[in-house]
Amino acid sequence: MWGQCRGQSVVLPHLTHLGSTDDVFACFATPPVMWRLLTLETDDFMTLSQALAREFDSPETADLKFSVDGKYIYVHKAVLKIRCEHFRSMFQSHWSEDLQEVIEIEQFSYPVYRSFLHFLYTDTVELPPEDAIGLLDLATSYCEIRLKRLCQQIIKRGITVENAFTLLSAATAAFWQVDGAMLKEFICRASRCGAFKN
């Protein structure tokens, strides 16, 4: 900045820590002024993905709820139909589920089913590897290929010395769903973690 600064004349340009001319005028002009109009706009713009994530499990806007282990998960039929072929088929007029307000789920646990529905809203999965095996089973049942890959990554990354045996025994029933390369890598990593020691 240079020029008149609080009643003094600054002849040579002087480097300041300020990031904009608005800040310079506000700090050094006498009286403090701004060279452009001040507009107060809040930056509370929400993207579509943020809005969908916010509305997941929201009873205020939901038009359907799933009952899993005695707990409700609130969802929107339109989102489910858009994101999942299984639900697109289920909510046809000739299926009884299309007319229900509450759908009971008995074959999957609450954390697994909630994580699946959350995935449909956000494209993310946040589950421990032990629950990811159940989610892998669900993804296979519902033909969700991307979700299967995410579950496989969670399981692969989650193998530790402490859980190798638990994961191996829990995954035994789900191994028919896993491709051969992943199965081989899983067994190798589990053995390196001591899962097969006597």
PDB file of N, CA and C in Angstrom, residues 17 31-32 51 57 71 77 79 82 86 118 134 146 149 173 185:
ATOM      1  N   HIS A  17       0.418  -7.293   5.672  1.00  0.00           N
ATOM      2  CA  HIS A  17      -0.090  -8.652   5.888  1.00  0.00           C
ATOM      3  C   HIS A  17      -1.542  -8.798   5.437  1.00  0.00           C
ATOM      4  N   PRO A  31     -11.276   8.648   7.400  1.00  0.00           N
ATOM      5  CA  PRO A  31     -11.838   7.611   8.266  1.00  0.00           C
ATOM      6  C   PRO A  31     -11.799   6.253   7.570  1.00  0.00           C
ATOM      7  N   PRO A  32     -11.929   5.141   8.325  1.00  0.00           N
ATOM      8  CA  PRO A  32     -11.933   3.810   7.701  1.00  0.00           C
ATOM      9  C   PRO A  32     -13.092   3.678   6.710  1.00  0.00           C
ATOM     10  N   ALA A  51     -27.039 -32.089   1.175  1.00  0.00           N
ATOM     11  CA  ALA A  51     -28.466 -32.072   1.508  1.00  0.00           C
ATOM     12  C   ALA A  51     -29.006 -33.491   1.660  1.00  0.00           C
ATOM     13  N   ASP A  57     -32.135 -40.569   7.512  1.00  0.00           N
ATOM     14  CA  ASP A  57     -32.642 -40.912   8.847  1.00  0.00           C
ATOM     15  C   ASP A  57     -33.303 -39.712   9.522  1.00  0.00           C
ATOM     16  N   LYS A  71     -35.395 -50.914  15.982  1.00  0.00           N
ATOM     17  CA  LYS A  71     -35.069 -49.498  15.791  1.00  0.00           C
ATOM     18  C   LYS A  71     -35.490 -49.086  14.386  1.00  0.00           C
ATOM     19  N   LYS A  77     -38.361 -43.015  -0.348  1.00  0.00           N
ATOM     20  CA  LYS A  77     -38.507 -44.003  -1.421  1.00  0.00           C
ATOM     21  C   LYS A  77     -37.834 -43.550  -2.710  1.00  0.00           C
ATOM     22  N   VAL A  79     -35.230 -41.661  -3.220  1.00  0.00           N
ATOM     23  CA  VAL A  79     -33.768 -41.820  -3.167  1.00  0.00           C
ATOM     24  C   VAL A  79     -33.400 -43.290  -3.318  1.00  0.00           C
ATOM     25  N   ILE A  82     -33.863 -44.442  -6.908  1.00  0.00           N
ATOM     26  CA  ILE A  82     -32.851 -43.874  -7.803  1.00  0.00           C
ATOM     27  C   ILE A  82     -31.513 -44.582  -7.631  1.00  0.00           C
ATOM     28  N   HIS A  86     -32.584 -52.946  -6.499  1.00  0.00           N
ATOM     29  CA  HIS A  86     -33.413 -53.780  -5.621  1.00  0.00           C
ATOM     30  C   HIS A  86     -34.653 -53.003  -5.167  1.00  0.00           C
ATOM     31  N   HIS A 118     -27.292 -45.643   4.548  1.00  0.00           N
ATOM     32  CA  HIS A 118     -26.442 -44.448   4.587  1.00  0.00           C
ATOM     33  C   HIS A 118     -25.562 -44.381   3.339  1.00  0.00           C
ATOM     34  N   GLY A 134     -20.845 -58.448   7.186  1.00  0.00           N
ATOM     35  CA  GLY A 134     -22.302 -58.494   7.054  1.00  0.00           C
ATOM     36  C   GLY A 134     -22.793 -57.584   5.944  1.00  0.00           C
ATOM     37  N   ARG A 146     -20.484 -51.732  -6.377  1.00  0.00           N
ATOM     38  CA  ARG A 146     -19.576 -50.734  -5.775  1.00  0.00           C
ATOM     39  C   ARG A 146     -19.491 -50.926  -4.260  1.00  0.00           C
ATOM     40  N   ARG A 149     -17.197 -53.765  -3.383  1.00  0.00           N
ATOM     41  CA  ARG A 149     -15.775 -53.386  -3.457  1.00  0.00           C
ATOM     42  C   ARG A 149     -15.347 -52.588  -2.224  1.00  0.00           C
ATOM     43  N   ALA A 173     -18.290 -67.825   5.991  1.00  0.00           N
ATOM     44  CA  ALA A 173     -19.603 -67.970   5.355  1.00  0.00           C
ATOM     45  C   ALA A 173     -19.749 -67.046   4.159  1.00  0.00           C
ATOM     46  N   GLU A 185      -5.404 -63.078  -0.783  1.00  0.00           N
ATOM     47  CA  GLU A 185      -4.749 -62.019  -0.016  1.00  0.00           C
ATOM     48  C   GLU A 185      -5.216 -62.032   1.436  1.00  0.00           C
TER      49      GLU A 185
END
